[in-house]
PDB file of C-alpha atoms in Angstrom:
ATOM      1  CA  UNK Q   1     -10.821  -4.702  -7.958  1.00 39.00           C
ATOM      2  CA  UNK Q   2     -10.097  -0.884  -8.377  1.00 39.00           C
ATOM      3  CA  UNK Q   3      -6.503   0.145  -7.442  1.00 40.00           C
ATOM      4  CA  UNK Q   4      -4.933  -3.353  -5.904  1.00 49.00           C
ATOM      5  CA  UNK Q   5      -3.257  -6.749  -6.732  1.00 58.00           C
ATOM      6  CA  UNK Q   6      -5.852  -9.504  -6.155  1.00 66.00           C
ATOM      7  CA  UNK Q   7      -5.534 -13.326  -5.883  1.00 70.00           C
ATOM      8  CA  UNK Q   8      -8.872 -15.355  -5.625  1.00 71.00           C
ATOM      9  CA  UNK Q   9      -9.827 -18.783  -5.541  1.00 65.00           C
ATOM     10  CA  UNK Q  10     -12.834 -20.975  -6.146  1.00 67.00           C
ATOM     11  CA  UNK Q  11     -14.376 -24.138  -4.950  1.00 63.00           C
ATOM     12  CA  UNK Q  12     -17.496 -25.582  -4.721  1.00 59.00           C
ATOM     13  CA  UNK Q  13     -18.533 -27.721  -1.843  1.00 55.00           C
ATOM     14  CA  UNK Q  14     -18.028 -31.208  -4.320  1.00 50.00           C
ATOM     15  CA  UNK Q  15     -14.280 -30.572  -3.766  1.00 49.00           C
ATOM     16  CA  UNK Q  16     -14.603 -30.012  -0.321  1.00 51.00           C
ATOM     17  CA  UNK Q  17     -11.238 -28.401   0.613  1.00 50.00           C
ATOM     18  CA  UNK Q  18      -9.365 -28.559  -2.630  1.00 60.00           C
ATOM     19  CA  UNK Q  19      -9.206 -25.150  -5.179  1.00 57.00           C
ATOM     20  CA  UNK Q  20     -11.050 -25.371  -7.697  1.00 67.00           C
ATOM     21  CA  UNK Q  21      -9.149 -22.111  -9.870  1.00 71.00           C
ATOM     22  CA  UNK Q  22      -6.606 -19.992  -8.632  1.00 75.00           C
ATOM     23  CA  UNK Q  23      -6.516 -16.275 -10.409  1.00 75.00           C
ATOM     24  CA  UNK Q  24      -3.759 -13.254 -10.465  1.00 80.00           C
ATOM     25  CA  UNK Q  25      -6.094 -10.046 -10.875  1.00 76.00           C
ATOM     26  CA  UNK Q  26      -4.393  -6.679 -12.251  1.00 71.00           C
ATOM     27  CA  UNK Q  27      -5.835  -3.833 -10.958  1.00 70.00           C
ATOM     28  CA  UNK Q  28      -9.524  -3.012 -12.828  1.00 72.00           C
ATOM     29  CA  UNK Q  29      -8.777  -6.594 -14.524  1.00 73.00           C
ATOM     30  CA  UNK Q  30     -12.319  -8.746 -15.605  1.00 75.00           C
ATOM     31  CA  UNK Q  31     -11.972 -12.028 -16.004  1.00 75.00           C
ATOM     32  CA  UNK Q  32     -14.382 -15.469 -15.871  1.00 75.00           C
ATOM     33  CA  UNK Q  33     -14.460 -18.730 -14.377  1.00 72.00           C
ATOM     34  CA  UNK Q  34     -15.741 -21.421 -15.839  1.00 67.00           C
ATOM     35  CA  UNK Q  35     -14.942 -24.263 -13.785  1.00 65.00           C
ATOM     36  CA  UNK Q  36     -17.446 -24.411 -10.552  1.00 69.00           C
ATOM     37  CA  UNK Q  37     -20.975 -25.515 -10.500  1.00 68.00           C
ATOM     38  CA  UNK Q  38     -23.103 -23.014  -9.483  1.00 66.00           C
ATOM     39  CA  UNK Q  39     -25.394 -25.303  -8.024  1.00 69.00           C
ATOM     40  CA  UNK Q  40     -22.858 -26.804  -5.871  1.00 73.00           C
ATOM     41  CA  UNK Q  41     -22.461 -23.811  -3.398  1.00 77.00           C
ATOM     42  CA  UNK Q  42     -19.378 -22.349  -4.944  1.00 82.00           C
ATOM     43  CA  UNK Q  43     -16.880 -20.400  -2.255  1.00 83.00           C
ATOM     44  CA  UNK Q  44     -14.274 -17.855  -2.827  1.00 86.00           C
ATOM     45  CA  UNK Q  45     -11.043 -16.981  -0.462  1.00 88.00           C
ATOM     46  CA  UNK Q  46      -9.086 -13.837  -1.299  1.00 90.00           C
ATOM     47  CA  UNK Q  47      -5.540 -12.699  -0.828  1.00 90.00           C
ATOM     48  CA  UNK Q  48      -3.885  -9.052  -1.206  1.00 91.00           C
ATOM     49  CA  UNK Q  49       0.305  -8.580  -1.529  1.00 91.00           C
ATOM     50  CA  UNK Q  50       1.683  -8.734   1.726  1.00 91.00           C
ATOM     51  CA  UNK Q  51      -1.417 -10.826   3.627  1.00 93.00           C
ATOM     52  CA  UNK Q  52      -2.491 -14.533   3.582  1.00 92.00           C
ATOM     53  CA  UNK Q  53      -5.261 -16.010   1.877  1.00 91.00           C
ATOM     54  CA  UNK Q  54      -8.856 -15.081   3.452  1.00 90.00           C
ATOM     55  CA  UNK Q  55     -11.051 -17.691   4.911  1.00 88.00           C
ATOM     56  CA  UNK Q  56     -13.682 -19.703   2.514  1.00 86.00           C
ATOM     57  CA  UNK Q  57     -17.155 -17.615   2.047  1.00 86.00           C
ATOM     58  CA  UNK Q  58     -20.191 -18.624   0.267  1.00 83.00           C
ATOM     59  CA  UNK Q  59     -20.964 -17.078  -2.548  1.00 84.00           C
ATOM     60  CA  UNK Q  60     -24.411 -15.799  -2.348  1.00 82.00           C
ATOM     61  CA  UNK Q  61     -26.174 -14.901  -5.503  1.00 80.00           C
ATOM     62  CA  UNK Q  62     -29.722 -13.539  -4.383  1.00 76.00           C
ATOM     63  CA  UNK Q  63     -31.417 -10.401  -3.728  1.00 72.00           C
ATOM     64  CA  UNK Q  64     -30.973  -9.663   0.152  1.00 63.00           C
ATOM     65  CA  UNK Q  65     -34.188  -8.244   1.657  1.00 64.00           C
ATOM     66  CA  UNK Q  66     -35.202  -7.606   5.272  1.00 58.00           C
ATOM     67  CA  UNK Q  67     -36.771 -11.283   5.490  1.00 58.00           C
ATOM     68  CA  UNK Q  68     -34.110 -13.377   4.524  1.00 60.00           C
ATOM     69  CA  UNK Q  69     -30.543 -13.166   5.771  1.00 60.00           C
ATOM     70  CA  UNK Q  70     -28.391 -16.560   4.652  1.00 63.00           C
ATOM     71  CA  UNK Q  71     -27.739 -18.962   7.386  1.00 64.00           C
ATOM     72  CA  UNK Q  72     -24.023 -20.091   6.646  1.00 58.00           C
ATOM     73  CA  UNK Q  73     -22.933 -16.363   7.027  1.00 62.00           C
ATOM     74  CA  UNK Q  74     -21.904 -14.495  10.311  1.00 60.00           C
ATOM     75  CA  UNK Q  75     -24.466 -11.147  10.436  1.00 60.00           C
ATOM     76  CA  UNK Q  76     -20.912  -9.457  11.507  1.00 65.00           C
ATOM     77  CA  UNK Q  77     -19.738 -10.245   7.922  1.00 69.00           C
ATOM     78  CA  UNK Q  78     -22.708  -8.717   6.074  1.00 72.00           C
ATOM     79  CA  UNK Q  79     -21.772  -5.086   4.819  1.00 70.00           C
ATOM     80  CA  UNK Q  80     -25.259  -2.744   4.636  1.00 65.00           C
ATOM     81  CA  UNK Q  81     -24.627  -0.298   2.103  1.00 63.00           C
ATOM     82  CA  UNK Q  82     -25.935   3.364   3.721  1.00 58.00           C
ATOM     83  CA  UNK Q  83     -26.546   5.354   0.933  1.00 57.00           C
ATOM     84  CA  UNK Q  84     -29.623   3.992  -0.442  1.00 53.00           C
ATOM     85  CA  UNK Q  85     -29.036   5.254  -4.133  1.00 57.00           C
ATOM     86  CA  UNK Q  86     -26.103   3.222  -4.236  1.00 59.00           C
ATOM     87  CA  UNK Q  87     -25.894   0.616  -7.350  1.00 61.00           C
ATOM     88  CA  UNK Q  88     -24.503  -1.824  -4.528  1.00 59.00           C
ATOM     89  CA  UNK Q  89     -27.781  -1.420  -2.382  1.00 58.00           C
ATOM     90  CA  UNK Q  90     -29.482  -4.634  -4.177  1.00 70.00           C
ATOM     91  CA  UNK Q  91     -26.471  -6.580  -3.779  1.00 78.00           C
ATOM     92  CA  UNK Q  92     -25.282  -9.375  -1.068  1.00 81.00           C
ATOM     93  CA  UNK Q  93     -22.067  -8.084   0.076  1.00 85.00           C
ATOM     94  CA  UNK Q  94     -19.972  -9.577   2.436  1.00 87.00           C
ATOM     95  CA  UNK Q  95     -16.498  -7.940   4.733  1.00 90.00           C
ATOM     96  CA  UNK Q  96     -13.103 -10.012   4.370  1.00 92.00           C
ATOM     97  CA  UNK Q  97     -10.913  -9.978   6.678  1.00 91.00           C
ATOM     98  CA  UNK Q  98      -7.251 -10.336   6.166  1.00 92.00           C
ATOM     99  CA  UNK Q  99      -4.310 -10.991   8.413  1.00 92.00           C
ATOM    100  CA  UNK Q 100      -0.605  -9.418   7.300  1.00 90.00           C
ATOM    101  CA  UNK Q 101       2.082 -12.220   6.480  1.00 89.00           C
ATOM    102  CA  UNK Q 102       4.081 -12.944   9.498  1.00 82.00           C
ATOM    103  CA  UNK Q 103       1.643 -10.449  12.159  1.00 80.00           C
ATOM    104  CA  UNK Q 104       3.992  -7.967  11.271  1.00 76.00           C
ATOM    105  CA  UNK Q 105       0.971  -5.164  10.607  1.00 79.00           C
ATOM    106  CA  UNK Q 106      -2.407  -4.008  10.569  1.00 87.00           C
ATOM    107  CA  UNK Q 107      -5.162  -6.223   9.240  1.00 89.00           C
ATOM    108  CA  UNK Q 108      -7.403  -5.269   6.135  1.00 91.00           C
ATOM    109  CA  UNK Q 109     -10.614  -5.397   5.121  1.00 92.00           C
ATOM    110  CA  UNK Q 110     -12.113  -5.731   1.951  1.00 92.00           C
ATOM    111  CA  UNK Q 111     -16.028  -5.725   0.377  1.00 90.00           C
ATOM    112  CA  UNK Q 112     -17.215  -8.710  -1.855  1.00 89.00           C
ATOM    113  CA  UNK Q 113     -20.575  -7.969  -3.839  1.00 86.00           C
ATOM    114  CA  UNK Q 114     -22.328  -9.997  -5.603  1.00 86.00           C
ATOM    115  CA  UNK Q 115     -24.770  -9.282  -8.928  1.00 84.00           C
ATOM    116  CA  UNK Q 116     -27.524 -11.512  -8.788  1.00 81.00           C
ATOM    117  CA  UNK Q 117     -28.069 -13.528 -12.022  1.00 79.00           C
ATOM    118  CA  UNK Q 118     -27.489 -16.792 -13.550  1.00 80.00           C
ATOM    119  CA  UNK Q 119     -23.984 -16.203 -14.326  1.00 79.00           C
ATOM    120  CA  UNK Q 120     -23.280 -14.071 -10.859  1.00 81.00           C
ATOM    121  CA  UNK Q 121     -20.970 -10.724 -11.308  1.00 84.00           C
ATOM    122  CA  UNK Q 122     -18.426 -10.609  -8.217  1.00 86.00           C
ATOM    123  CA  UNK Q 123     -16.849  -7.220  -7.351  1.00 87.00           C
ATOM    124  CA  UNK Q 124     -14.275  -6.738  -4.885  1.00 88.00           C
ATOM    125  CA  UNK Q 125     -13.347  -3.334  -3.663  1.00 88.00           C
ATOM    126  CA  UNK Q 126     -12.520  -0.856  -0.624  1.00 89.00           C
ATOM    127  CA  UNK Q 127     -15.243   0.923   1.448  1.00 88.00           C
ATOM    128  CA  UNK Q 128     -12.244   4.165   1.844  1.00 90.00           C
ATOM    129  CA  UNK Q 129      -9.545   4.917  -0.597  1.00 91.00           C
ATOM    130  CA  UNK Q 130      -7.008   6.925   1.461  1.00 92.00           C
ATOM    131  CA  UNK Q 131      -4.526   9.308  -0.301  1.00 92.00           C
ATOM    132  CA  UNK Q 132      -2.158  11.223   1.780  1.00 91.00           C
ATOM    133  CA  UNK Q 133      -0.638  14.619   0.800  1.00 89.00           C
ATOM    134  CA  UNK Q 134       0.133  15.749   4.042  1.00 87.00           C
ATOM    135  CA  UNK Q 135       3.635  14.781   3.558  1.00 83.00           C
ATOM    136  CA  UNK Q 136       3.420  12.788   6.984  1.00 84.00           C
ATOM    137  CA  UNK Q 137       2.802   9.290   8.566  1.00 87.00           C
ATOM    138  CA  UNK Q 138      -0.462   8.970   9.310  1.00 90.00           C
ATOM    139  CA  UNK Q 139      -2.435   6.777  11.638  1.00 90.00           C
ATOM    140  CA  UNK Q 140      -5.903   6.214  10.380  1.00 91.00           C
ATOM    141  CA  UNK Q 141      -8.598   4.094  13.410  1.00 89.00           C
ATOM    142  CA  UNK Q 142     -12.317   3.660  13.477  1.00 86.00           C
ATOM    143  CA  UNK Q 143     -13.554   5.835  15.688  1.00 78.00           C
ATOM    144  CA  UNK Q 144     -16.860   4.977  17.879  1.00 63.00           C
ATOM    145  CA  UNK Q 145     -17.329   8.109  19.419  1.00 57.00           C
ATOM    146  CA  UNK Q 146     -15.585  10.430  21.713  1.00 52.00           C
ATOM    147  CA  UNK Q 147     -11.717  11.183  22.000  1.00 48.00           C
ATOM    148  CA  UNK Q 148      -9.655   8.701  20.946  1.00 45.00           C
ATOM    149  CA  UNK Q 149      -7.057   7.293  23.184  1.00 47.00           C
ATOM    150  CA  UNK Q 150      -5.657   4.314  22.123  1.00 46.00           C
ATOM    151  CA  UNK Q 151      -3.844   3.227  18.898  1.00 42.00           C
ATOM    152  CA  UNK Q 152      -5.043  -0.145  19.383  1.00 46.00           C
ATOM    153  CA  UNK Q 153      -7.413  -1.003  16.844  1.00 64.00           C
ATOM    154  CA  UNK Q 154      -8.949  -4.064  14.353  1.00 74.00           C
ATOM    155  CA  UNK Q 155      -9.267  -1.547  11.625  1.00 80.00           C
ATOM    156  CA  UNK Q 156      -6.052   0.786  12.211  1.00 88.00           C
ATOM    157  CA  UNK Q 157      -4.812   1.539   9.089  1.00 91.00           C
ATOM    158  CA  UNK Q 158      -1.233   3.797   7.948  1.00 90.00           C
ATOM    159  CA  UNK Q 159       0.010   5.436   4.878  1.00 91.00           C
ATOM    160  CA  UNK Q 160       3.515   4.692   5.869  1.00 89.00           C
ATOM    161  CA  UNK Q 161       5.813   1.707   5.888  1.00 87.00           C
ATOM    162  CA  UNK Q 162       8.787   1.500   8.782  1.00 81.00           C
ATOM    163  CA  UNK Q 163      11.939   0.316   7.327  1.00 81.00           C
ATOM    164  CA  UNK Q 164      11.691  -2.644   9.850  1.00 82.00           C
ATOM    165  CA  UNK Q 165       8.714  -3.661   8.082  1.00 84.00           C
ATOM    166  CA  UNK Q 166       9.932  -3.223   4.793  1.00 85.00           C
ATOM    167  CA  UNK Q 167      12.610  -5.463   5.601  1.00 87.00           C
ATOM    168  CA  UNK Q 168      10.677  -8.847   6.362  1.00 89.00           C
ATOM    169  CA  UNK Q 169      12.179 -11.514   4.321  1.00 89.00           C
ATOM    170  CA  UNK Q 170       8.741 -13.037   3.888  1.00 88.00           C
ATOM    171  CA  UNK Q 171       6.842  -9.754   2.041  1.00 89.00           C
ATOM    172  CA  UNK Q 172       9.751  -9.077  -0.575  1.00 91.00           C
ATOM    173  CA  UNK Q 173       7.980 -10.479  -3.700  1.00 90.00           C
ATOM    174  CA  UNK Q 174       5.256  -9.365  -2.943  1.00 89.00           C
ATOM    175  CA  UNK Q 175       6.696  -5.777  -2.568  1.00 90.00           C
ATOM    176  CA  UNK Q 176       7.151  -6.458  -6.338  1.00 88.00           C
ATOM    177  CA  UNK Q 177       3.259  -6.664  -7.673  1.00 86.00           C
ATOM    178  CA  UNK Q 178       1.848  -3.586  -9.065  1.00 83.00           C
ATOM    179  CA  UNK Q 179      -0.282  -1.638  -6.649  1.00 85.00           C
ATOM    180  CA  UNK Q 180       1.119  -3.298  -3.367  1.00 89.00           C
ATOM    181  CA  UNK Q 181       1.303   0.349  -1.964  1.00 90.00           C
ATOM    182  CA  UNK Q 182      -2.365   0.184  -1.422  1.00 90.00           C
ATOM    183  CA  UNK Q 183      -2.863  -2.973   1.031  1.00 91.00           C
ATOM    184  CA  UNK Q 184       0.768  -2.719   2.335  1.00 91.00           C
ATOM    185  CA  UNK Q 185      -0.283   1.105   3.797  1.00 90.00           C
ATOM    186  CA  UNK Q 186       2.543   3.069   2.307  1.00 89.00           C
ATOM    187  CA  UNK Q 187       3.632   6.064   0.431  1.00 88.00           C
ATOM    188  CA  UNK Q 188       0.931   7.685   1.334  1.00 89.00           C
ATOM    189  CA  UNK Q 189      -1.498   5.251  -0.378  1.00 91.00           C
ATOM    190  CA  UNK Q 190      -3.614   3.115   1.713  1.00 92.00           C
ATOM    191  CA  UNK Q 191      -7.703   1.506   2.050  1.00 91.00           C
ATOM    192  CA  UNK Q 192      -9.563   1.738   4.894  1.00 91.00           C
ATOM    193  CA  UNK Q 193     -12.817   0.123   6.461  1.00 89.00           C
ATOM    194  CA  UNK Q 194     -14.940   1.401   9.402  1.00 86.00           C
ATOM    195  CA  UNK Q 195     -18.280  -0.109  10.246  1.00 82.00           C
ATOM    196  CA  UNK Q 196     -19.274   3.086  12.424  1.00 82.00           C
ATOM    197  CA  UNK Q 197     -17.980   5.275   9.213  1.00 84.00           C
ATOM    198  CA  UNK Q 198     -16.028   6.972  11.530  1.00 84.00           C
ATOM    199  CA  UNK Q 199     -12.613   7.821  11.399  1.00 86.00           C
ATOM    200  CA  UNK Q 200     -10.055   9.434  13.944  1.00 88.00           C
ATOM    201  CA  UNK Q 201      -5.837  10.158  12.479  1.00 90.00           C
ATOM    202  CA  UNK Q 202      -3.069  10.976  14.412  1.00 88.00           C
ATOM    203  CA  UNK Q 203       0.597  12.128  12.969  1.00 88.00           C
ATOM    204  CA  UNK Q 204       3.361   9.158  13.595  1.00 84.00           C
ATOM    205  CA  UNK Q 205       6.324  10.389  11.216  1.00 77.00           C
ATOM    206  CA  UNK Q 206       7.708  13.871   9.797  1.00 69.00           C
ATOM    207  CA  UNK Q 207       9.185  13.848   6.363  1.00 53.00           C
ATOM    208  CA  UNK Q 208       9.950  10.827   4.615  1.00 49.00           C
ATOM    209  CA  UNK Q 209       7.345   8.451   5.933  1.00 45.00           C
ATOM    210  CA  UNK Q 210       9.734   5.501   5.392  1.00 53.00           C
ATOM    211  CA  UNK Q 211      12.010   6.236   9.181  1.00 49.00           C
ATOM    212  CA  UNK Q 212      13.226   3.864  10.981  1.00 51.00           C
ATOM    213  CA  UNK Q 213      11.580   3.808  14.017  1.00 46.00           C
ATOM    214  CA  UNK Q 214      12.784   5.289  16.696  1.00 39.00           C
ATOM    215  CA  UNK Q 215      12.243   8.813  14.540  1.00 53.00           C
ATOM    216  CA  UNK Q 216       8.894   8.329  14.751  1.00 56.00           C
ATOM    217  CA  UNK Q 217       7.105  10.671  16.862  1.00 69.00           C
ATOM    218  CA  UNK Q 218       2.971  10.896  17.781  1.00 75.00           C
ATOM    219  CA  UNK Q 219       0.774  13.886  17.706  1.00 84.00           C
ATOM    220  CA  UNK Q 220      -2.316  13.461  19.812  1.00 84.00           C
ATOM    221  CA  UNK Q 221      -6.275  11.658  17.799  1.00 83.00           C
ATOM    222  CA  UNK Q 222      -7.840  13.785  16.118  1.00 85.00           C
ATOM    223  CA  UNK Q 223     -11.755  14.312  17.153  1.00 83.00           C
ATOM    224  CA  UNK Q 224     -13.911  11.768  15.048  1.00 83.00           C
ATOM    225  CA  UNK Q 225     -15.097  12.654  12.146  1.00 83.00           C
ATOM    226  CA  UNK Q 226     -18.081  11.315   9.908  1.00 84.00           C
ATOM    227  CA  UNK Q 227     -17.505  10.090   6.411  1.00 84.00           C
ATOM    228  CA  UNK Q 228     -20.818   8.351   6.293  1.00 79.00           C
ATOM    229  CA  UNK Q 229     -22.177  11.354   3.702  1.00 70.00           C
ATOM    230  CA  UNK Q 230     -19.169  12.230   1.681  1.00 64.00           C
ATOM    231  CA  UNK Q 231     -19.187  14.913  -0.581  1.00 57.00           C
ATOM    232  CA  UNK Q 232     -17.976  14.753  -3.935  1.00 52.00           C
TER     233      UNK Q 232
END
């Protein structure tokens, strides 16, 4: 997982609910797990500083085609990788979606792929990496075509962190693993996933991102603009 703190677990379905292996993954860490049967329909659930663990998801090592699409997972789950020279295009990948500890921000999304073979390679990553030199708060939202008018979105995203926020008794250790900056949305660091690959930012904060919040101030959405094609 490039960039970000990552907890997983595994099960397979002969433990039903119980986990199977718990792991702490440093940022660009590899590691193994030896302890589920892959014949038993092994699952993996996901967690990032500052959210809860994911729901259970299959994981699905085989070659996705235009034929076959797996019946235990939602189609609204599946990721379809645009860019056809991608490495990932031959892989199953599958969106996460995690909620912030306590409701007290945005949610997150993340992108699970999976290397066929008979010891499966499992990637995690972010569809956007967001860096932000502007020296403001930004508002990042998925845009879906015309002017945006609303804040109010599932994949709303910031690079800042109110002091309100940073205050919540319940994130505080986890404001302590390396890399939180990424999932929390802060210091100008944050990841970001749109299915339209469309994004539309607005200006919240002046300065020091880190105000309390009644400094904050808006500036109006920016027109949408396409990231589908980025170039490097």
């Amino acid at each position: 997982l490039n960039n970000k703190k990552m907890f997983t677990r595994v099960r397979d379905t002969s433990y039903e609910s119980n986990v199977s292996d718990e792991l702490s993954l440093k940022p660009g860490q590899e590691t193994t797990v030896c302890k589920i049967d892959p014949v038993l329909k092994p699952h993996i659930a996901l967690r990032l500083p500052g959210y809860r663990w994911s729901v259970w998801k299959k994981i699905v090592n085989r070659i996705p085609n235009d034929s076959w699409v797996p019946g235990e997972v939602d189609e609204r789950d599946i990721f379809h990788e645009s860019n056809s020279k991608s490495e990932r295009v031959k892989e199953f990948c599958q969106v996460f979606k995690l909620d912030r500890i306590n409701n007290s921000g945005d949610h997150i999304f993340v992108i699970m792929s999976v290397e066929v073979g008979f010891c499966p390679t499992i990637r995690v990553y972010a569809q956007y990496i967001i860096i932000d030199k502007s020296g403001f708060g930004l508002h990042f939202t998925e845009a879906l075509g015309g002017l945006m008018n609303s804040t109010v979105s599932e994949t709303s995203r910031k690079t800042y962190i109110t002091k309100s926020e940073a205050r919540i008794q319940d994130l505080q250790e986890d404001f302590k693993l390396l890399g939180h900056e990424w999932s929390f949305g802060m210091s100008g660091m944050t990841i970001f996933y749109s299915k339209s690959r469309k994004l539309s930012v607005c200006i919240e904060s002046i300065g020091d991102a880190n105000l309390d919040d009644s400094r904050n101030l808006r500036s109006c959405w920016t027109t949408p603009f396409d990231v589908s094609n980025v170039m490097p």
